[in-house]
């Protein structure tokens, strides 16, 4: 295209009406997934200091929270558990009466149509805080696969609609798919944390979910933040193993990765996780008056969608849904 006249693009930015008419990316409440931390350690909600406005919730607080989410138009929650007991193999994650199994049943009795996603990982349940079964100081990949598969089946049995394996164990999607199918849970979908970076932006989450590793770090299983080509291999592998949806995590620092994955695999639904550190940065900056909380929330979520995410997991789920609702009233 060549222009002979001076084209002035500002003409199409002149009024809020024309800007709204031509806006390319839109946010909808049903595309946000709200993470919930469910605790067995307390019987009242516990404020998470590193995540202003966010709480660990006991089972007794679930009803009110779920009703609020539904009234705001949120359709889905992602569950993390804080069990009372931990051990080397994370066996509490397999207990029929474990915190997540109880939470799933409770949520389904309150709101049968709310889509419940259970995070499948071991770090919240192991006393060493790593995402798998250890052999010395290394993760035993294949021993971990067995436990992850059992965990996924146990969550499906309790009523989870989707399971979301987040441990970056090689072969986890296939192992979980086979186990679910064998247990007749062929309709439970897998949202794979296919592209999960070894990120320092998970800092606040580790306080929230009490899942910090007791030694070392997660660099031997989570991805190097410097790599992009490897993300495409991870995504392709998980698609071939049967992942129904893919995830990129974190989100704001990895918009290029979201874009590459969506461009390469446009047919696969893509979810992005705006993680605890991304939330905390904006919240704390807003608290001291440096950033406008609402506007930076909208801008960050819009950027994640513009990059190519279909769904966004975010601690702002309630806030953005409330904003969208007010705007439409
Ligand atoms: C557990 C898990 C983590 C997050 C989600 N699932 C922590 C980690 O890998 O260390 C981080 C989420 C966040 O920071 O909001 N495997």
mmCIF file of C-alpha atoms and ligand atoms in Angstrom:
data_model
loop_
_atom_site.group_PDB
_atom_site.id
_atom_site.type_symbol
_atom_site.label_atom_id
_atom_site.label_comp_id
_atom_site.label_asym_id
_atom_site.label_seq_id
_atom_site.Cartn_x
_atom_site.Cartn_y
_atom_site.Cartn_z
ATOM 1 C CA UNK A 1 0.000 0.000 0.000
ATOM 2 C CA UNK A 2 1.252 3.480 -0.764
ATOM 3 C CA UNK A 3 -0.374 6.747 0.226
ATOM 4 C CA UNK A 4 -0.230 9.839 -1.912
ATOM 5 C CA UNK A 5 -2.112 11.962 0.606
ATOM 6 C CA UNK A 6 -0.877 12.512 4.118
ATOM 7 C CA UNK A 7 -2.965 9.937 5.974
ATOM 8 C CA UNK A 8 -3.734 11.080 9.488
ATOM 9 C CA UNK A 9 -4.472 8.083 11.710
ATOM 10 C CA UNK A 10 -5.442 10.433 14.513
ATOM 11 C CA UNK A 11 -8.754 10.988 12.709
ATOM 12 C CA UNK A 12 -9.827 7.571 13.954
ATOM 13 C CA UNK A 13 -8.864 8.287 17.568
ATOM 14 C CA UNK A 14 -10.781 11.508 17.924
ATOM 15 C CA UNK A 15 -13.721 10.548 20.126
ATOM 16 C CA UNK A 16 -14.391 7.811 22.636
ATOM 17 C CA UNK A 17 -17.151 6.531 20.322
ATOM 18 C CA UNK A 18 -14.805 5.998 17.395
ATOM 19 C CA UNK A 19 -12.127 4.514 19.642
ATOM 20 C CA UNK A 20 -14.661 2.035 21.047
ATOM 21 C CA UNK A 21 -15.931 1.178 17.539
ATOM 22 C CA UNK A 22 -12.464 0.360 16.288
ATOM 23 C CA UNK A 23 -11.064 -1.385 19.365
ATOM 24 C CA UNK A 24 -9.540 -4.700 18.249
ATOM 25 C CA UNK A 25 -9.175 -6.539 21.544
ATOM 26 C CA UNK A 26 -11.957 -6.935 24.089
ATOM 27 C CA UNK A 27 -12.111 -8.415 27.572
ATOM 28 C CA UNK A 28 -14.980 -10.659 28.681
ATOM 29 C CA UNK A 29 -15.614 -11.946 32.197
ATOM 30 C CA UNK A 30 -16.043 -15.529 30.985
ATOM 31 C CA UNK A 31 -12.482 -15.600 29.677
ATOM 32 C CA UNK A 32 -10.962 -15.090 33.129
ATOM 33 C CA UNK A 33 -10.159 -17.929 35.495
ATOM 34 C CA UNK A 34 -9.932 -17.163 39.215
ATOM 35 C CA UNK A 35 -7.270 -19.030 41.211
ATOM 36 C CA UNK A 36 -8.348 -20.070 44.729
ATOM 37 C CA UNK A 37 -6.085 -21.161 47.591
ATOM 38 C CA UNK A 38 -7.989 -23.596 49.794
ATOM 39 C CA UNK A 39 -6.548 -24.165 53.245
ATOM 40 C CA UNK A 40 -6.922 -26.938 55.768
ATOM 41 C CA UNK A 41 -4.762 -25.044 58.268
ATOM 42 C CA UNK A 42 -7.185 -22.330 59.372
ATOM 43 C CA UNK A 43 -10.903 -21.924 59.729
ATOM 44 C CA UNK A 44 -11.102 -18.263 58.738
ATOM 45 C CA UNK A 45 -9.802 -16.545 55.569
ATOM 46 C CA UNK A 46 -6.115 -15.629 55.863
ATOM 47 C CA UNK A 47 -4.782 -12.526 54.118
ATOM 48 C CA UNK A 48 -1.728 -13.233 51.933
ATOM 49 C CA UNK A 49 0.730 -10.429 52.729
ATOM 50 C CA UNK A 50 2.571 -10.592 49.421
ATOM 51 C CA UNK A 51 -0.691 -10.465 47.431
ATOM 52 C CA UNK A 52 -2.782 -7.542 48.730
ATOM 53 C CA UNK A 53 -6.499 -8.307 48.563
ATOM 54 C CA UNK A 54 -5.978 -12.068 48.189
ATOM 55 C CA UNK A 55 -6.816 -14.731 50.782
ATOM 56 C CA UNK A 56 -6.302 -18.362 51.624
ATOM 57 C CA UNK A 57 -9.821 -19.710 52.121
ATOM 58 C CA UNK A 58 -11.075 -22.482 54.394
ATOM 59 C CA UNK A 59 -13.838 -24.727 53.033
ATOM 60 C CA UNK A 60 -16.376 -22.822 55.129
ATOM 61 C CA UNK A 61 -15.643 -19.598 53.189
ATOM 62 C CA UNK A 62 -16.146 -21.186 49.774
ATOM 63 C CA UNK A 63 -19.860 -20.649 49.441
ATOM 64 C CA UNK A 64 -19.656 -16.886 49.747
ATOM 65 C CA UNK A 65 -16.664 -16.652 47.418
ATOM 66 C CA UNK A 66 -18.246 -18.843 44.734
ATOM 67 C CA UNK A 67 -21.490 -16.872 44.846
ATOM 68 C CA UNK A 68 -19.564 -13.628 44.434
ATOM 69 C CA UNK A 69 -17.614 -15.003 41.456
ATOM 70 C CA UNK A 70 -20.771 -16.217 39.777
ATOM 71 C CA UNK A 71 -22.584 -12.930 40.340
ATOM 72 C CA UNK A 72 -19.703 -11.219 38.527
ATOM 73 C CA UNK A 73 -19.919 -13.555 35.526
ATOM 74 C CA UNK A 74 -16.773 -15.604 36.219
ATOM 75 C CA UNK A 75 -17.244 -19.135 34.859
ATOM 76 C CA UNK A 76 -14.210 -20.954 36.148
ATOM 77 C CA UNK A 77 -11.882 -21.415 39.119
ATOM 78 C CA UNK A 78 -8.431 -22.995 39.437
ATOM 79 C CA UNK A 79 -7.797 -24.712 42.768
ATOM 80 C CA UNK A 80 -4.610 -24.934 44.833
ATOM 81 C CA UNK A 81 -4.566 -26.845 48.117
ATOM 82 C CA UNK A 82 -2.833 -26.169 51.424
ATOM 83 C CA UNK A 83 -2.980 -29.534 53.206
ATOM 84 C CA UNK A 84 -2.517 -29.943 56.961
ATOM 85 C CA UNK A 85 0.028 -32.712 56.415
ATOM 86 C CA UNK A 86 2.952 -33.055 53.997
ATOM 87 C CA UNK A 87 5.375 -35.893 53.344
ATOM 88 C CA UNK A 88 8.097 -36.873 50.878
ATOM 89 C CA UNK A 89 5.654 -38.347 48.331
ATOM 90 C CA UNK A 90 2.808 -35.855 48.697
ATOM 91 C CA UNK A 91 0.301 -38.615 49.435
ATOM 92 C CA UNK A 92 -2.287 -36.207 50.875
ATOM 93 C CA UNK A 93 -2.959 -35.139 47.290
ATOM 94 C CA UNK A 94 -4.409 -38.622 46.653
ATOM 95 C CA UNK A 95 -6.664 -38.706 49.693
ATOM 96 C CA UNK A 96 -10.358 -38.920 48.843
ATOM 97 C CA UNK A 97 -10.953 -36.569 51.763
ATOM 98 C CA UNK A 98 -7.997 -34.328 50.895
ATOM 99 C CA UNK A 99 -8.497 -30.575 50.849
ATOM 100 C CA UNK A 100 -8.882 -30.282 47.065
ATOM 101 C CA UNK A 101 -11.189 -33.291 46.763
ATOM 102 C CA UNK A 102 -13.393 -31.777 49.464
ATOM 103 C CA UNK A 103 -13.256 -28.340 47.853
ATOM 104 C CA UNK A 104 -14.269 -29.712 44.447
ATOM 105 C CA UNK A 105 -17.267 -31.525 45.920
ATOM 106 C CA UNK A 106 -18.246 -28.424 47.899
ATOM 107 C CA UNK A 107 -18.018 -26.122 44.880
ATOM 108 C CA UNK A 108 -19.986 -28.525 42.701
ATOM 109 C CA UNK A 109 -22.735 -28.693 45.334
ATOM 110 C CA UNK A 110 -22.895 -24.877 45.487
ATOM 111 C CA UNK A 111 -22.569 -24.242 41.735
ATOM 112 C CA UNK A 112 -22.819 -27.344 39.531
ATOM 113 C CA UNK A 113 -22.142 -25.415 36.316
ATOM 114 C CA UNK A 114 -19.034 -23.539 37.461
ATOM 115 C CA UNK A 115 -16.048 -25.061 35.628
ATOM 116 C CA UNK A 116 -13.627 -26.425 38.208
ATOM 117 C CA UNK A 117 -9.959 -26.826 37.285
ATOM 118 C CA UNK A 118 -7.642 -28.704 39.649
ATOM 119 C CA UNK A 119 -3.919 -27.948 39.559
ATOM 120 C CA UNK A 120 -2.009 -31.236 39.403
ATOM 121 C CA UNK A 121 1.408 -30.964 41.051
ATOM 122 C CA UNK A 122 3.238 -32.143 44.130
ATOM 123 C CA UNK A 123 4.934 -29.014 45.484
ATOM 124 C CA UNK A 124 2.040 -28.088 47.778
ATOM 125 C CA UNK A 125 1.986 -31.601 49.244
ATOM 126 C CA UNK A 126 5.653 -32.555 49.580
ATOM 127 C CA UNK A 127 7.659 -31.675 52.689
ATOM 128 C CA UNK A 128 10.670 -30.792 50.472
ATOM 129 C CA UNK A 129 8.558 -28.463 48.307
ATOM 130 C CA UNK A 130 9.637 -29.838 44.922
ATOM 131 C CA UNK A 131 7.160 -30.669 42.160
ATOM 132 C CA UNK A 132 7.874 -34.398 42.088
ATOM 133 C CA UNK A 133 9.182 -37.492 43.850
ATOM 134 C CA UNK A 134 12.870 -37.129 44.673
ATOM 135 C CA UNK A 135 15.752 -39.479 44.083
ATOM 136 C CA UNK A 136 18.481 -37.832 46.133
ATOM 137 C CA UNK A 137 18.223 -34.187 45.130
ATOM 138 C CA UNK A 138 16.904 -34.891 41.621
ATOM 139 C CA UNK A 139 13.324 -35.450 40.540
ATOM 140 C CA UNK A 140 12.555 -39.033 39.543
ATOM 141 C CA UNK A 141 10.556 -38.236 36.399
ATOM 142 C CA UNK A 142 8.820 -41.570 35.914
ATOM 143 C CA UNK A 143 8.017 -42.170 39.584
ATOM 144 C CA UNK A 144 6.437 -38.693 39.560
ATOM 145 C CA UNK A 145 4.298 -39.542 36.518
ATOM 146 C CA UNK A 146 2.550 -42.325 38.438
ATOM 147 C CA UNK A 147 1.582 -40.017 41.312
ATOM 148 C CA UNK A 148 0.443 -37.226 38.980
ATOM 149 C CA UNK A 149 -1.787 -39.678 37.115
ATOM 150 C CA UNK A 150 -3.318 -40.899 40.376
ATOM 151 C CA UNK A 151 -3.814 -37.324 41.531
ATOM 152 C CA UNK A 152 -5.607 -36.388 38.305
ATOM 153 C CA UNK A 153 -7.918 -39.395 38.605
ATOM 154 C CA UNK A 154 -8.650 -38.570 42.246
ATOM 155 C CA UNK A 155 -9.564 -34.954 41.337
ATOM 156 C CA UNK A 156 -11.706 -36.190 38.429
ATOM 157 C CA UNK A 157 -13.460 -38.618 40.760
ATOM 158 C CA UNK A 158 -14.262 -35.701 43.080
ATOM 159 C CA UNK A 159 -15.824 -33.857 40.124
ATOM 160 C CA UNK A 160 -13.101 -31.694 38.514
ATOM 161 C CA UNK A 161 -13.961 -30.676 34.939
ATOM 162 C CA UNK A 162 -10.379 -30.040 33.881
ATOM 163 C CA UNK A 163 -7.023 -30.962 35.362
ATOM 164 C CA UNK A 164 -4.022 -28.682 34.955
ATOM 165 C CA UNK A 165 -0.655 -30.427 35.358
ATOM 166 C CA UNK A 166 1.942 -27.821 36.352
ATOM 167 C CA UNK A 167 5.004 -29.823 37.347
ATOM 168 C CA UNK A 168 6.840 -29.829 33.983
ATOM 169 C CA UNK A 169 7.323 -33.595 34.255
ATOM 170 C CA UNK A 170 8.170 -35.048 30.842
ATOM 171 C CA UNK A 171 5.309 -37.221 29.596
ATOM 172 C CA UNK A 172 2.805 -35.897 32.149
ATOM 173 C CA UNK A 173 0.018 -35.182 29.662
ATOM 174 C CA UNK A 174 0.101 -38.679 28.160
ATOM 175 C CA UNK A 175 0.322 -40.387 31.565
ATOM 176 C CA UNK A 176 -2.638 -38.373 32.846
ATOM 177 C CA UNK A 177 -4.714 -38.892 29.673
ATOM 178 C CA UNK A 178 -4.204 -42.659 29.815
ATOM 179 C CA UNK A 179 -5.063 -42.826 33.507
ATOM 180 C CA UNK A 180 -8.174 -40.663 33.111
ATOM 181 C CA UNK A 181 -9.420 -42.717 30.172
ATOM 182 C CA UNK A 182 -8.804 -45.980 31.989
ATOM 183 C CA UNK A 183 -10.864 -44.663 34.913
ATOM 184 C CA UNK A 184 -13.674 -43.668 32.507
ATOM 185 C CA UNK A 185 -13.015 -39.946 32.801
ATOM 186 C CA UNK A 186 -12.770 -39.485 29.060
ATOM 187 C CA UNK A 187 -14.618 -36.154 29.288
ATOM 188 C CA UNK A 188 -12.181 -34.538 31.718
ATOM 189 C CA UNK A 189 -9.972 -32.137 29.750
ATOM 190 C CA UNK A 190 -6.279 -31.443 30.287
ATOM 191 C CA UNK A 191 -5.073 -27.858 30.456
ATOM 192 C CA UNK A 192 -1.330 -28.383 30.263
ATOM 193 C CA UNK A 193 1.148 -25.942 31.740
ATOM 194 C CA UNK A 194 3.102 -26.762 28.601
ATOM 195 C CA UNK A 195 5.344 -23.713 28.674
ATOM 196 C CA UNK A 196 6.220 -22.903 32.248
ATOM 197 C CA UNK A 197 9.309 -20.837 32.884
ATOM 198 C CA UNK A 198 11.533 -20.986 35.927
ATOM 199 C CA UNK A 199 10.412 -17.529 36.995
ATOM 200 C CA UNK A 200 11.125 -15.320 39.964
ATOM 201 C CA UNK A 201 7.689 -13.830 39.452
ATOM 202 C CA UNK A 202 6.265 -16.869 41.325
ATOM 203 C CA UNK A 203 7.702 -15.481 44.584
ATOM 204 C CA UNK A 204 4.421 -14.399 46.220
ATOM 205 C CA UNK A 205 2.673 -17.654 45.213
ATOM 206 C CA UNK A 206 5.160 -19.653 47.192
ATOM 207 C CA UNK A 207 4.062 -17.770 50.318
ATOM 208 C CA UNK A 208 0.403 -18.095 49.300
ATOM 209 C CA UNK A 209 0.527 -21.850 48.675
ATOM 210 C CA UNK A 210 3.316 -22.645 51.162
ATOM 211 C CA UNK A 211 5.136 -24.487 48.371
ATOM 212 C CA UNK A 212 8.650 -23.032 48.247
ATOM 213 C CA UNK A 213 11.366 -25.635 47.599
ATOM 214 C CA UNK A 214 13.324 -26.344 50.802
ATOM 215 C CA UNK A 215 16.591 -26.620 48.876
ATOM 216 C CA UNK A 216 17.766 -25.742 45.375
ATOM 217 C CA UNK A 217 15.439 -24.329 42.742
ATOM 218 C CA UNK A 218 13.228 -25.537 39.884
ATOM 219 C CA UNK A 219 15.702 -24.901 37.065
ATOM 220 C CA UNK A 220 16.110 -28.588 36.252
ATOM 221 C CA UNK A 221 12.458 -28.930 35.281
ATOM 222 C CA UNK A 222 11.030 -25.461 34.500
ATOM 223 C CA UNK A 223 12.161 -23.636 31.362
ATOM 224 C CA UNK A 224 15.004 -21.165 31.003
ATOM 225 C CA UNK A 225 13.471 -17.665 30.556
ATOM 226 C CA UNK A 226 15.975 -17.021 27.768
ATOM 227 C CA UNK A 227 14.443 -19.678 25.482
ATOM 228 C CA UNK A 228 11.698 -19.301 22.881
ATOM 229 C CA UNK A 229 12.276 -22.072 20.312
ATOM 230 C CA UNK A 230 12.133 -24.605 23.123
ATOM 231 C CA UNK A 231 8.642 -23.339 24.009
ATOM 232 C CA UNK A 232 7.406 -24.464 20.590
ATOM 233 C CA UNK A 233 8.824 -27.955 21.184
ATOM 234 C CA UNK A 234 7.164 -28.128 24.603
ATOM 235 C CA UNK A 235 3.842 -27.050 23.112
ATOM 236 C CA UNK A 236 4.015 -29.513 20.237
ATOM 237 C CA UNK A 237 4.909 -32.398 22.533
ATOM 238 C CA UNK A 238 1.937 -31.701 24.789
ATOM 239 C CA UNK A 239 -0.435 -31.388 21.835
ATOM 240 C CA UNK A 240 0.788 -34.765 20.595
ATOM 241 C CA UNK A 241 0.298 -36.268 24.060
ATOM 242 C CA UNK A 242 -3.335 -35.154 24.040
ATOM 243 C CA UNK A 243 -3.455 -31.760 25.759
ATOM 244 C CA UNK A 244 -6.850 -30.106 25.162
ATOM 245 C CA UNK A 245 -5.549 -26.629 25.966
ATOM 246 C CA UNK A 246 -2.085 -25.154 26.408
ATOM 247 C CA UNK A 247 -0.774 -22.666 28.904
ATOM 248 C CA UNK A 248 2.051 -20.144 28.916
ATOM 249 C CA UNK A 249 3.244 -18.934 32.288
ATOM 250 C CA UNK A 250 4.074 -16.208 33.362
ATOM 251 C CA UNK A 251 2.262 -13.863 30.966
ATOM 252 C CA UNK A 252 3.394 -10.221 30.840
ATOM 253 C CA UNK A 253 7.096 -10.964 30.494
ATOM 254 C CA UNK A 254 6.351 -13.672 27.902
ATOM 255 C CA UNK A 255 4.003 -11.969 25.428
ATOM 256 C CA UNK A 256 6.322 -12.965 22.578
ATOM 257 C CA UNK A 257 5.958 -16.616 23.607
ATOM 258 C CA UNK A 258 2.159 -16.344 23.752
ATOM 259 C CA UNK A 259 2.226 -14.836 20.283
ATOM 260 C CA UNK A 260 4.542 -17.480 18.841
ATOM 261 C CA UNK A 261 2.512 -20.360 20.240
ATOM 262 C CA UNK A 262 -0.790 -18.901 19.027
ATOM 263 C CA UNK A 263 0.715 -18.274 15.600
ATOM 264 C CA UNK A 264 2.156 -21.782 15.318
ATOM 265 C CA UNK A 265 -0.875 -23.616 16.798
ATOM 266 C CA UNK A 266 -3.847 -21.318 16.128
ATOM 267 C CA UNK A 267 -6.336 -24.172 16.499
ATOM 268 C CA UNK A 268 -5.363 -25.044 20.077
ATOM 269 C CA UNK A 269 -7.018 -22.953 22.818
ATOM 270 C CA UNK A 270 -4.340 -21.012 24.659
ATOM 271 C CA UNK A 271 -4.400 -19.883 28.244
ATOM 272 C CA UNK A 272 -1.949 -17.446 29.850
ATOM 273 C CA UNK A 273 -1.256 -17.237 33.572
ATOM 274 C CA UNK A 274 -0.721 -13.744 34.947
ATOM 275 C CA UNK A 275 1.182 -14.949 37.993
ATOM 276 C CA UNK A 276 1.446 -13.805 41.584
ATOM 277 C CA UNK A 277 4.467 -11.540 41.023
ATOM 278 C CA UNK A 278 2.771 -9.755 38.129
ATOM 279 C CA UNK A 279 -0.275 -9.135 40.326
ATOM 280 C CA UNK A 280 1.876 -8.045 43.284
ATOM 281 C CA UNK A 281 3.887 -5.555 41.177
ATOM 282 C CA UNK A 282 0.773 -3.745 40.032
ATOM 283 C CA UNK A 283 -0.966 -3.917 43.422
ATOM 284 C CA UNK A 284 1.983 -2.583 45.415
ATOM 285 C CA UNK A 285 2.704 0.177 42.888
ATOM 286 C CA UNK A 286 -0.960 1.181 43.073
ATOM 287 C CA UNK A 287 -0.917 1.090 46.886
ATOM 288 C CA UNK A 288 1.812 3.737 47.008
ATOM 289 C CA UNK A 289 0.088 5.817 44.347
ATOM 290 C CA UNK A 290 2.555 5.234 41.504
ATOM 291 C CA UNK A 291 0.215 3.402 39.134
ATOM 292 C CA UNK A 292 -3.527 3.553 38.583
ATOM 293 C CA UNK A 293 -4.682 0.102 39.658
ATOM 294 C CA UNK A 294 -7.761 -0.230 37.460
ATOM 295 C CA UNK A 295 -6.187 1.173 34.326
ATOM 296 C CA UNK A 296 -2.971 -0.847 34.593
ATOM 297 C CA UNK A 297 -4.996 -3.984 35.309
ATOM 298 C CA UNK A 298 -7.027 -3.424 32.131
ATOM 299 C CA UNK A 299 -3.943 -2.597 30.073
ATOM 300 C CA UNK A 300 -2.009 -5.642 31.264
ATOM 301 C CA UNK A 301 -4.901 -8.044 30.620
ATOM 302 C CA UNK A 302 -5.634 -6.479 27.233
ATOM 303 C CA UNK A 303 -1.987 -6.897 26.234
ATOM 304 C CA UNK A 304 -2.062 -10.586 27.182
ATOM 305 C CA UNK A 305 -5.171 -11.130 25.054
ATOM 306 C CA UNK A 306 -3.798 -9.065 22.174
ATOM 307 C CA UNK A 307 -0.684 -11.265 22.180
ATOM 308 C CA UNK A 308 -2.892 -14.317 21.543
ATOM 309 C CA UNK A 309 -4.299 -15.709 24.796
ATOM 310 C CA UNK A 310 -7.876 -17.012 24.645
ATOM 311 C CA UNK A 311 -8.163 -17.420 28.421
ATOM 312 C CA UNK A 312 -6.352 -15.691 31.274
ATOM 313 C CA UNK A 313 -5.768 -17.009 34.774
ATOM 314 C CA UNK A 314 -5.419 -13.929 36.957
ATOM 315 C CA UNK A 315 -5.697 -12.814 40.565
ATOM 316 C CA UNK A 316 -7.514 -9.785 39.123
ATOM 317 C CA UNK A 317 -10.387 -12.014 37.890
ATOM 318 C CA UNK A 318 -12.907 -10.593 40.359
ATOM 319 C CA UNK A 319 -11.733 -7.003 39.908
ATOM 320 C CA UNK A 320 -11.808 -7.057 36.123
ATOM 321 C CA UNK A 321 -15.193 -8.820 36.076
ATOM 322 C CA UNK A 322 -16.595 -6.200 38.473
ATOM 323 C CA UNK A 323 -15.222 -3.429 36.264
ATOM 324 C CA UNK A 324 -16.730 -4.951 33.113
ATOM 325 C CA UNK A 325 -20.068 -5.411 34.856
ATOM 326 C CA UNK A 326 -20.196 -1.798 36.115
ATOM 327 C CA UNK A 327 -19.329 -0.523 32.660
ATOM 328 C CA UNK A 328 -22.239 -2.367 31.120
ATOM 329 C CA UNK A 329 -24.817 -1.303 33.681
HETATM 330 C C1 LIG B 1 3.069 -25.167 41.335
HETATM 331 C C2 LIG B 1 2.698 -23.851 40.806
HETATM 332 C C3 LIG B 1 3.391 -22.635 40.945
HETATM 333 C C4 LIG B 1 2.557 -21.662 40.404
HETATM 334 C C5 LIG B 1 1.416 -22.296 39.927
HETATM 335 N N1 LIG B 1 1.537 -23.654 40.161
HETATM 336 C C6 LIG B 1 4.647 -22.313 41.621
HETATM 337 C C7 LIG B 1 5.926 -22.818 41.123
HETATM 338 O O1 LIG B 1 6.047 -23.448 40.075
HETATM 339 O O2 LIG B 1 6.888 -22.598 41.848
HETATM 340 C C8 LIG B 1 2.853 -20.189 40.382
HETATM 341 C C9 LIG B 1 1.668 -19.325 40.222
HETATM 342 C C10 LIG B 1 1.854 -17.902 40.586
HETATM 343 O O3 LIG B 1 2.966 -17.408 40.853
HETATM 344 O O4 LIG B 1 0.832 -17.216 40.614
HETATM 345 N N2 LIG B 1 3.774 -26.000 40.543
#
